[in-house]
Short mmCIF file of N, CA and C in Angstrom, two decimals:
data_model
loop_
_atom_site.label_atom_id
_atom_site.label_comp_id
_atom_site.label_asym_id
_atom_site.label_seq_id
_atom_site.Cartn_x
_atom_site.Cartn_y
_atom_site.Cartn_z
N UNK J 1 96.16 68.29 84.70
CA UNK J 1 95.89 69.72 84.74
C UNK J 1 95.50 70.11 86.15
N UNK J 2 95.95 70.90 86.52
CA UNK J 2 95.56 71.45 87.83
C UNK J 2 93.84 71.99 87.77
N UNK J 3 93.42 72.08 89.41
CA UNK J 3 92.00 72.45 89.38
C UNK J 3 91.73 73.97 89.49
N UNK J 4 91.54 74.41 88.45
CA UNK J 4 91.41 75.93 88.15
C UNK J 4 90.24 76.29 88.57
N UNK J 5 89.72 75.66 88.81
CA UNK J 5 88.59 76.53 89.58
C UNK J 5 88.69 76.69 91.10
N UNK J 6 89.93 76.53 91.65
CA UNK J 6 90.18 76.87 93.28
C UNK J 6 91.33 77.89 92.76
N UNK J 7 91.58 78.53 92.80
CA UNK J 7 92.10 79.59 92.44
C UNK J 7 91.07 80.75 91.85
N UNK J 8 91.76 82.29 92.38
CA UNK J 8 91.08 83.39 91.73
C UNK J 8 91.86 83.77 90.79
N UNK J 9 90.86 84.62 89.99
CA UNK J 9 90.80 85.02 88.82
C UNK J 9 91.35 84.39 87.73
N UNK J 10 90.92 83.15 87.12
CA UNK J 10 90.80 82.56 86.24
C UNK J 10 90.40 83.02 85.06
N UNK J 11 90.59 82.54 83.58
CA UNK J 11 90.52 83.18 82.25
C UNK J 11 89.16 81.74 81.78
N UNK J 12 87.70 82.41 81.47
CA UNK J 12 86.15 81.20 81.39
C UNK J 12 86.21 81.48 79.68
N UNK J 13 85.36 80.48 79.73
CA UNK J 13 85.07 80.13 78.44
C UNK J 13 83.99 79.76 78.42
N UNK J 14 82.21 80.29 78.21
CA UNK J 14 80.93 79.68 78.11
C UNK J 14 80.51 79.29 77.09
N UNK J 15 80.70 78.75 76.55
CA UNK J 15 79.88 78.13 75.43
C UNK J 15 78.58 77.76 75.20
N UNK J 16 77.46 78.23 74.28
CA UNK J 16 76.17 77.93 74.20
C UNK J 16 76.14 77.12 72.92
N UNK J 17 75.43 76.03 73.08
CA UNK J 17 75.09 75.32 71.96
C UNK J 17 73.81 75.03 71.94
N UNK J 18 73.00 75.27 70.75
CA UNK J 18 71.76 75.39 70.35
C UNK J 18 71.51 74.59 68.99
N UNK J 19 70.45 73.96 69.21
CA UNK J 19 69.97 73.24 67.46
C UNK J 19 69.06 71.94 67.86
N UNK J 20 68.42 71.42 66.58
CA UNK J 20 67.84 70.26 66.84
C UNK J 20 68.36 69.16 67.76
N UNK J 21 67.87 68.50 68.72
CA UNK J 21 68.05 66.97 69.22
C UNK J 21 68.81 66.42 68.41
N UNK J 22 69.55 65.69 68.45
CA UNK J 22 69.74 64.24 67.65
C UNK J 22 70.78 63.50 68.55
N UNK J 23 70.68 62.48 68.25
CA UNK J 23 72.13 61.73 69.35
C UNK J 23 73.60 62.00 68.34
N UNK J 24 74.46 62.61 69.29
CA UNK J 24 75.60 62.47 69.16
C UNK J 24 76.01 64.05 69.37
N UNK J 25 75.58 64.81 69.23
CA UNK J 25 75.37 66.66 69.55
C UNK J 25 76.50 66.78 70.89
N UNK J 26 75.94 66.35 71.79
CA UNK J 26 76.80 66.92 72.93
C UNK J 26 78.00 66.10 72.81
N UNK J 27 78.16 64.57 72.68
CA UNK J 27 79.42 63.87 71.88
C UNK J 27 80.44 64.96 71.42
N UNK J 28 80.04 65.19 70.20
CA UNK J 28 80.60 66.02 69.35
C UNK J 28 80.99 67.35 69.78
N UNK J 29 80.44 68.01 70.75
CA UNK J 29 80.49 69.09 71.54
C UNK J 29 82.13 68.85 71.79
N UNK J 30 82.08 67.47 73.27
CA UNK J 30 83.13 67.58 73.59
C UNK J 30 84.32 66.75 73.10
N UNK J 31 84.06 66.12 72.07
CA UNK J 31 85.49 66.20 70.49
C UNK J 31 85.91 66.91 70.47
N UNK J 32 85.15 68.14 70.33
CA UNK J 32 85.51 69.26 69.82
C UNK J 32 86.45 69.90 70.76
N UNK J 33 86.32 70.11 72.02
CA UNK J 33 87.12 70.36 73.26
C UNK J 33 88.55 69.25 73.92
N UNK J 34 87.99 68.34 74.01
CA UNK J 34 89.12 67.12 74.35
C UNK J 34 90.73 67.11 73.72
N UNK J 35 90.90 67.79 73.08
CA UNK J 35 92.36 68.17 72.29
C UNK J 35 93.02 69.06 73.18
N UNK J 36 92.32 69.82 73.77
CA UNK J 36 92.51 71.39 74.71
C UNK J 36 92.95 70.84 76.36
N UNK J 37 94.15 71.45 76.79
CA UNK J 37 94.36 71.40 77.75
C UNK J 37 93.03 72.47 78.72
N UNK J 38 92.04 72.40 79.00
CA UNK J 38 90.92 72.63 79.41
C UNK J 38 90.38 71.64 80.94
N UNK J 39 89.31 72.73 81.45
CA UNK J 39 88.19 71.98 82.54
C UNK J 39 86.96 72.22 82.15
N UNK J 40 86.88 71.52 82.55
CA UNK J 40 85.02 71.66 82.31
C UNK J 40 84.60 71.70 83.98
N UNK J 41 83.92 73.18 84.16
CA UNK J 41 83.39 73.45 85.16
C UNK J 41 82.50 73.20 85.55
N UNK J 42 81.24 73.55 84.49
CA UNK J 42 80.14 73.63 84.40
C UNK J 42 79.53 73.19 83.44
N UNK J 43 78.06 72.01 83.80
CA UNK J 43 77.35 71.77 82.00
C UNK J 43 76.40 71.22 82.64
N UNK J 44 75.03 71.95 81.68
CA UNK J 44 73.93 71.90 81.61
C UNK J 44 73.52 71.84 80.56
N UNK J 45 72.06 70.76 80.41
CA UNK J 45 71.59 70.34 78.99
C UNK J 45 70.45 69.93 79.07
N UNK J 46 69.01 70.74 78.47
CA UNK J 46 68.06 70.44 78.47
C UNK J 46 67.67 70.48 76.75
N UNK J 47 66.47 70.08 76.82
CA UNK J 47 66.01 69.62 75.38
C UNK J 47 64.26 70.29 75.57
N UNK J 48 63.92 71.01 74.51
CA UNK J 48 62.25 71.40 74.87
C UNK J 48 61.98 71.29 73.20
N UNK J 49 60.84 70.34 73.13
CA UNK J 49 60.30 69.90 71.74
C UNK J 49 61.46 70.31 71.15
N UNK J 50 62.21 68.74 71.47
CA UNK J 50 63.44 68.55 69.81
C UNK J 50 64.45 69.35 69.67
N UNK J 51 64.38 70.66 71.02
CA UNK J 51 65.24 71.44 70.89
C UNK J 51 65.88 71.34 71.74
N UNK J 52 67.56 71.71 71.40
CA UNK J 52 68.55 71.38 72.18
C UNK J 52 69.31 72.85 72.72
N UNK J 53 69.10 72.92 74.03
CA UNK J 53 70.42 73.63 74.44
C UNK J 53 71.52 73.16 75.64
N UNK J 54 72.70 73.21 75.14
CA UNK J 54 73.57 73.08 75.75
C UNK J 54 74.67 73.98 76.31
N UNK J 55 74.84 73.97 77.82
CA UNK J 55 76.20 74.84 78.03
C UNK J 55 76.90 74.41 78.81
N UNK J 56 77.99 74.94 78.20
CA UNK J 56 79.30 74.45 79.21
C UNK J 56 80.37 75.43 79.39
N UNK J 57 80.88 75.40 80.93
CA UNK J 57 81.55 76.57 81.51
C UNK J 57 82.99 76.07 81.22
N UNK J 58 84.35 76.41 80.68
CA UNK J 58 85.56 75.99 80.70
C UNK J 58 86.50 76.79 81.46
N UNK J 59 87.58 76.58 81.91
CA UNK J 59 88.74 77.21 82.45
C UNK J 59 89.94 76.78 81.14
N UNK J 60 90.55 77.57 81.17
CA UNK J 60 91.32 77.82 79.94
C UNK J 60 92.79 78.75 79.84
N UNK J 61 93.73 78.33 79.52
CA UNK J 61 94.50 79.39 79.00
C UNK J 61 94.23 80.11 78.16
N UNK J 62 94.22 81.84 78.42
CA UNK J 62 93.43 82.82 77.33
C UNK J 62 94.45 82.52 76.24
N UNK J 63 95.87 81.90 75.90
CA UNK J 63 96.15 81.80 74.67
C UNK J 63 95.43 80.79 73.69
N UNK J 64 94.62 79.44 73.98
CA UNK J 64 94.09 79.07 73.26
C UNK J 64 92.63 79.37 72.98
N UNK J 65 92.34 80.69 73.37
CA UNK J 65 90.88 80.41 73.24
C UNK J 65 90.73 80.47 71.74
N UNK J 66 91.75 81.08 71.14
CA UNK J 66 90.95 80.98 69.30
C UNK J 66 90.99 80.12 69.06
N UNK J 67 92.22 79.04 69.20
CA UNK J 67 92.07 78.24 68.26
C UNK J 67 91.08 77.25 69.35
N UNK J 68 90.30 77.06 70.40
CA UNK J 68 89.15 76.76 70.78
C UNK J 68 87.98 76.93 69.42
N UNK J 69 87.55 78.15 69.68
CA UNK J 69 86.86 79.19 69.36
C UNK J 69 87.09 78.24 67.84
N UNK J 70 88.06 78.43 67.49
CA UNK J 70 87.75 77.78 65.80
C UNK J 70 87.51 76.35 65.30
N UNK J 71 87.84 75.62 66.31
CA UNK J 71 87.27 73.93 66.48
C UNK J 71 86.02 73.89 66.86
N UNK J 72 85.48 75.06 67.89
CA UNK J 72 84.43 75.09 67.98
C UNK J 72 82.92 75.35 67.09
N UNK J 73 83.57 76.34 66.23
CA UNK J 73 82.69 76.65 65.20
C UNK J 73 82.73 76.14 64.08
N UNK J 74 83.90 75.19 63.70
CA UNK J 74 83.76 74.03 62.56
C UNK J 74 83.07 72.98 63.02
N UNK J 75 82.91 72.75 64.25
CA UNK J 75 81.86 71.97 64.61
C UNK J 75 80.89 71.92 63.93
N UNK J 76 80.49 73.57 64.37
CA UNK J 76 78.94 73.58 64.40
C UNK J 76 78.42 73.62 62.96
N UNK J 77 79.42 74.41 62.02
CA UNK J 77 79.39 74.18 60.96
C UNK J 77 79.31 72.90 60.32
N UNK J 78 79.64 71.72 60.89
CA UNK J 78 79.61 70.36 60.35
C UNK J 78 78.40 69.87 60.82
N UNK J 79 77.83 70.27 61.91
CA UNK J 79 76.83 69.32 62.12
C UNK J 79 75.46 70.16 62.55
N UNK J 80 75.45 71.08 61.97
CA UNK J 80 74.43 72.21 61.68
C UNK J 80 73.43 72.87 62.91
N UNK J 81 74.33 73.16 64.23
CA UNK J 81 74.37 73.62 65.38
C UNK J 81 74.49 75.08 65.40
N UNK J 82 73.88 75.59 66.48
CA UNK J 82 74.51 77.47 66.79
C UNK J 82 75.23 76.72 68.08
N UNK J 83 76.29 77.89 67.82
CA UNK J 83 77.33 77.88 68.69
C UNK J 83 77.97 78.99 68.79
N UNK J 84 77.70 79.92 70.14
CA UNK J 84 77.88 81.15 70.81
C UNK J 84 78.77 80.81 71.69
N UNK J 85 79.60 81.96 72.25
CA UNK J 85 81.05 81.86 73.07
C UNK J 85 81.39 83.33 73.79
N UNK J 86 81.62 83.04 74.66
CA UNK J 86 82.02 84.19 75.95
C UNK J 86 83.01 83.76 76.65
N UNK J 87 83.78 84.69 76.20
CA UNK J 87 85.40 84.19 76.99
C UNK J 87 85.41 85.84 78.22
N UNK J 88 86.26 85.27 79.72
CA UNK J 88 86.50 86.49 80.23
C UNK J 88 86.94 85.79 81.45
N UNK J 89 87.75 86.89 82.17
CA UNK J 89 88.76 86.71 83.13
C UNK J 89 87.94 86.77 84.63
N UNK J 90 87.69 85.91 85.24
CA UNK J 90 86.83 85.96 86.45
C UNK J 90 87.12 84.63 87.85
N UNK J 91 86.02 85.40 88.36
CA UNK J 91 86.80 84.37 89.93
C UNK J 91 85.12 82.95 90.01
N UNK J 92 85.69 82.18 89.75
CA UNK J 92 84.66 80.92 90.25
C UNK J 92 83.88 80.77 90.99
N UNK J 93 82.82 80.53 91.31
CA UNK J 93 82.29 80.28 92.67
C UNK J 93 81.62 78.91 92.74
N UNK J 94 82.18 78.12 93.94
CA UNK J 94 81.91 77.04 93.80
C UNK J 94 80.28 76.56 93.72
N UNK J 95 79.97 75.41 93.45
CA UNK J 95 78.73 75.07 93.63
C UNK J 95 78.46 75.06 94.91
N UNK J 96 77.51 75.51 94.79
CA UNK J 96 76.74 75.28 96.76
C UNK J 96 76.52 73.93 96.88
N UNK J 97 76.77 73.64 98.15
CA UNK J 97 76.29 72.23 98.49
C UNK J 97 75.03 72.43 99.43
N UNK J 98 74.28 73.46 100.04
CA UNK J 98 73.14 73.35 100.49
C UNK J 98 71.89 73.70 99.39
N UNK J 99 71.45 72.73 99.15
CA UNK J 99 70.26 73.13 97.95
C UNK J 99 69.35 72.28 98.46
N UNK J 100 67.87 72.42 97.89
CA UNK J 100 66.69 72.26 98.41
C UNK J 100 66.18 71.87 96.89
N UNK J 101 65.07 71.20 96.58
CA UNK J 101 64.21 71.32 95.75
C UNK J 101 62.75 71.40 96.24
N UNK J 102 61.79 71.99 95.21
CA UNK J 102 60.79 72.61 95.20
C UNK J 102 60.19 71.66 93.88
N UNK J 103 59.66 70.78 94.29
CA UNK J 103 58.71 69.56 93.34
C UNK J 103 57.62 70.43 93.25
N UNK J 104 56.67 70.44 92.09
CA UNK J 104 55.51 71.28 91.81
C UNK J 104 54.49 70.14 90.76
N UNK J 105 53.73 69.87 91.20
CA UNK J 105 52.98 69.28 90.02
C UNK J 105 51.48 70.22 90.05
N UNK J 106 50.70 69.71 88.35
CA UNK J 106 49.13 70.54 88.20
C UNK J 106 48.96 69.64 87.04
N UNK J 107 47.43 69.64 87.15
CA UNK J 107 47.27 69.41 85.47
C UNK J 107 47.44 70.76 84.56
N UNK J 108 47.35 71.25 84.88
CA UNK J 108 47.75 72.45 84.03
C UNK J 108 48.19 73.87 84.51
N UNK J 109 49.60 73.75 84.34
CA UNK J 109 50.86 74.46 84.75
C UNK J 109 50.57 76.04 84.50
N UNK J 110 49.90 76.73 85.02
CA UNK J 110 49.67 78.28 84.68
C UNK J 110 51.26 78.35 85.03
N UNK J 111 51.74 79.71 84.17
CA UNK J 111 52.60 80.58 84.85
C UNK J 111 51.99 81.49 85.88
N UNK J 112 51.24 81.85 86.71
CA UNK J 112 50.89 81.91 87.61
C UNK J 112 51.19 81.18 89.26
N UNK J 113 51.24 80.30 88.57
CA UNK J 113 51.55 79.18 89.76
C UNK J 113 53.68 79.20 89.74
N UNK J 114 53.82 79.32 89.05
CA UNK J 114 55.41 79.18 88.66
C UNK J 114 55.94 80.57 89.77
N UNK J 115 55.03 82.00 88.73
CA UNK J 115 55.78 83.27 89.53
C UNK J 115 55.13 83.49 90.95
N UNK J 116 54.25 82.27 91.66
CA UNK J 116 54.05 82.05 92.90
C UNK J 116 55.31 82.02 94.18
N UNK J 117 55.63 80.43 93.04
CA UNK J 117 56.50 79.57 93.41
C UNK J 117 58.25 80.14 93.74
N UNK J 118 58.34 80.90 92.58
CA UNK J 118 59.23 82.02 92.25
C UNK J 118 59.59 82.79 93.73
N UNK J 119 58.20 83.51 93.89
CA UNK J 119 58.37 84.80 94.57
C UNK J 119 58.44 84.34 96.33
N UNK J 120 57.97 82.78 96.34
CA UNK J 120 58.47 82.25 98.02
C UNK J 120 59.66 81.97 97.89
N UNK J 121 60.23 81.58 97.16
CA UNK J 121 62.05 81.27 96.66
C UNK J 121 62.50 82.43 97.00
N UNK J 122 62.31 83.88 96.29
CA UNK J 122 62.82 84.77 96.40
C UNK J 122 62.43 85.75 97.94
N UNK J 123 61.71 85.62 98.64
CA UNK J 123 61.47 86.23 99.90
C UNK J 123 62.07 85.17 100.69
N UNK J 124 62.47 83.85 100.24
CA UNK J 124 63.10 83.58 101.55
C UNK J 124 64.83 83.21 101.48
N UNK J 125 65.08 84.32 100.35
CA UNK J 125 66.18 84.65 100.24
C UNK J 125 67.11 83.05 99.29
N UNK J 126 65.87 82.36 98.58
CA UNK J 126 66.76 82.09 97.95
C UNK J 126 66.51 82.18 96.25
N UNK J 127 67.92 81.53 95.72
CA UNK J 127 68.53 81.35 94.26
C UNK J 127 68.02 80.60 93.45
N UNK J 128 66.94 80.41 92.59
CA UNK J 128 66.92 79.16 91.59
C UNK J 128 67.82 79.22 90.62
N UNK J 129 68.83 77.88 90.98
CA UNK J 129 69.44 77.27 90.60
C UNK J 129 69.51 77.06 88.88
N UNK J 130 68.20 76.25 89.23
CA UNK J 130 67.71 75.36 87.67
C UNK J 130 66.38 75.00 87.64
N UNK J 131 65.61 74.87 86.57
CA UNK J 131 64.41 74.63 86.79
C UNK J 131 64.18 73.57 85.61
N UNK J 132 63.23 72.31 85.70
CA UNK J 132 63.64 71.28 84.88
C UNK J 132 61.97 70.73 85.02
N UNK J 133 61.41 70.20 83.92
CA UNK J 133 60.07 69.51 83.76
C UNK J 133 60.76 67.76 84.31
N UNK J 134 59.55 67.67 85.03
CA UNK J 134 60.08 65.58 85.76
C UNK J 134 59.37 65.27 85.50
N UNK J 135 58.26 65.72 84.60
CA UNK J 135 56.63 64.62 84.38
C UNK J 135 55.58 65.41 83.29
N UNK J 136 54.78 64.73 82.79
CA UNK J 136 53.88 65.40 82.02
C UNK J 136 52.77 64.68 82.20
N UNK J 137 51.72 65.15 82.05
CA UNK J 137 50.14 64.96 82.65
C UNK J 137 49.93 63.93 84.09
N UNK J 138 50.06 64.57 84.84
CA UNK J 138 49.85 66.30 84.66
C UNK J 138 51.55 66.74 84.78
N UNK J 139 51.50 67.90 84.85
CA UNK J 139 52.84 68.46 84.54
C UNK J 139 53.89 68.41 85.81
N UNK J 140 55.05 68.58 85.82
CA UNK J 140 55.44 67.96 86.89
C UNK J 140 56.91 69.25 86.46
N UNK J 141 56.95 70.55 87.38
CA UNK J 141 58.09 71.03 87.54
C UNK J 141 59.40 71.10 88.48
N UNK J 142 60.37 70.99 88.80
CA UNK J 142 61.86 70.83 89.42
C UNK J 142 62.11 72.13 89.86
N UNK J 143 62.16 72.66 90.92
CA UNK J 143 63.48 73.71 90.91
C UNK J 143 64.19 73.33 91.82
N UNK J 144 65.86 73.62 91.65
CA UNK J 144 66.84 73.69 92.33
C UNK J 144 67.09 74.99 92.98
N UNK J 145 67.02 74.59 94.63
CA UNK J 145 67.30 76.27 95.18
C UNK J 145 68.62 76.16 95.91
N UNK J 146 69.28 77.03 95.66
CA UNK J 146 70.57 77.68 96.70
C UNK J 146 70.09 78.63 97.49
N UNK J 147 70.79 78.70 98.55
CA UNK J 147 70.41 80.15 99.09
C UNK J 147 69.15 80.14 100.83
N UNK J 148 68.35 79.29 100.59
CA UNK J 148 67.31 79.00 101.21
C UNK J 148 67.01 77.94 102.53
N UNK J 149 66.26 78.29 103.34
CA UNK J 149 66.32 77.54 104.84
C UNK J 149 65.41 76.67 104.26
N UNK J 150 65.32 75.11 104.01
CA UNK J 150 64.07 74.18 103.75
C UNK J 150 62.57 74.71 104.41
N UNK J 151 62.95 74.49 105.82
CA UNK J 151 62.16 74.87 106.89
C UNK J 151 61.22 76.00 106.21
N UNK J 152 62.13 77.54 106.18
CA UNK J 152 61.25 78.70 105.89
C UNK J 152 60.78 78.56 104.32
N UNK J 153 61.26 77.66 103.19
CA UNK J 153 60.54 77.80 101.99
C UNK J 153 59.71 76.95 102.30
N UNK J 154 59.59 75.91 102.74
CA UNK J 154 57.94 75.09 103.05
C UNK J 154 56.98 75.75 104.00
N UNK J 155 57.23 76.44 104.66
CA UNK J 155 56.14 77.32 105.19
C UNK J 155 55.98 78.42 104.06
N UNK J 156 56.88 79.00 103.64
CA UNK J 156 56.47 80.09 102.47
C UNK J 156 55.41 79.06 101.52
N UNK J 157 55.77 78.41 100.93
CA UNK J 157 55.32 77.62 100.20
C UNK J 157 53.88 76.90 100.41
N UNK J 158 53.37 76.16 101.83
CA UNK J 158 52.52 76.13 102.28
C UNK J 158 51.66 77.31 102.54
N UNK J 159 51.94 78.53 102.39
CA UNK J 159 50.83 79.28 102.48
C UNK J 159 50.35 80.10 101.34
N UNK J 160 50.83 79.59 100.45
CA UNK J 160 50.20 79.92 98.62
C UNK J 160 48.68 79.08 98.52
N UNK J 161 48.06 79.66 98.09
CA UNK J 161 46.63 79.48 97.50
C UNK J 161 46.71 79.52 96.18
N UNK J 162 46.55 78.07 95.43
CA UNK J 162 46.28 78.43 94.35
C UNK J 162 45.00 77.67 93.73
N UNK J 163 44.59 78.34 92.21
CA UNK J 163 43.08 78.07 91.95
C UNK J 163 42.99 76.72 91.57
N UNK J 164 44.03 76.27 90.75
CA UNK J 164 44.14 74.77 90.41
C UNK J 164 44.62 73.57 91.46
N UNK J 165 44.18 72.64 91.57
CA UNK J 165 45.29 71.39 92.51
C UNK J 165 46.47 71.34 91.59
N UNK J 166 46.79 71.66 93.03
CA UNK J 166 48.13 72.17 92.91
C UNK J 166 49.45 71.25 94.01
N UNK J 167 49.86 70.48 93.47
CA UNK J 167 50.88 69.59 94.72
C UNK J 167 52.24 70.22 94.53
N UNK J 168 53.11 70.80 95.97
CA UNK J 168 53.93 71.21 95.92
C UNK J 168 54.69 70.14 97.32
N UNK J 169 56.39 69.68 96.74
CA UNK J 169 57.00 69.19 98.20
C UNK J 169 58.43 69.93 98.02
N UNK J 170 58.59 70.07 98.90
CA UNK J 170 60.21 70.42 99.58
C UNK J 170 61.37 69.82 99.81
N UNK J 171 61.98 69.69 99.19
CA UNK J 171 63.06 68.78 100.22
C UNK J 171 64.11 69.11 99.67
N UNK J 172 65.58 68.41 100.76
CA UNK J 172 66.62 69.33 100.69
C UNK J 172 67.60 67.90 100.64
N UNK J 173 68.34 68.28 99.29
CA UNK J 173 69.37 67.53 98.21
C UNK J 173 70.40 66.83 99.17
#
């Protein structure tokens, strides 16, 4: 199959999958797809207490998206999943290759400290990416930034005050 995502205006396919943990879920996901002359662009998959969400971006000929669309939802029907779908005609944009992360640890993670963390990301002009837990007690948060000079988010970043110890590092992917 050719790489459809270097080309504009392409026909996507997002798929959300939602439901309990269990092993074999995302497996079964892409069973469900692997028949389909398809790409898989994009996929992301986190889990928060037992709960599963999954997504995945496809490139597609708009003639199969039903019968997609209907392998897809006998899926979910078989193995007792939500499974949401957004099909539409659009232009790709590749993944950035300059990204940074923003390591955050506390014993106890206010959102406070998060829409801190947030708002130096966003004044120094950049994108979170993704944001992902790496540890627990104390808590240990991930973000992925696009968009952003290392340099100017660790000085943004270094000059937050916050009430809890609070360990924050920088570094660039």
């Amino acid at each position: 199959m050719d790489d459809l995502s270097q080309k504009s205006g392409v026909f996507t396919g997002l798929i959300l999958l939602t439901g309990s943990d269990a092993p074999g879920i995302a497996q079964g996901l892409f069973r469900a797809l692997a028949d389909f002359s398809i790409q898989i662009d994009d996929v992301e998959q986190l889990i928060i207490s037992d709960r599963l969400v999954l997504t995945v971006l496809i490139t597609l000929n708009p003639v199969h998206q039903n019968a997609i669309e209907a392998d897809l939802f006998e899926y979910a029907r078989l193995s007792g999943v939500d499974i949401a779908t957004v099909f539409t005609e659009k232009i790709l944009v590749p993944a950035s290759k300059d990204r940074v992360t923003v390591n955050v640890v506390s014993g106890k993670m206010h959102p406070r400290i998060l829409e801190e963390i947030s708002s130096a990301i966003v004044e120094t002009n950049g994108n979170i990416e993704s944001i992902s837990r790496t540890q627990s007690e104390p808590t240990g948060i991930l973000f992925v930034v696009t968009g952003a000079s290392p340099a100017k988010l660790s000085f943004a970043i270094e000059k937050l005050e916050f009430e809890d110890n609070v360990e924050t590092r920088v570094n660039e992917l």
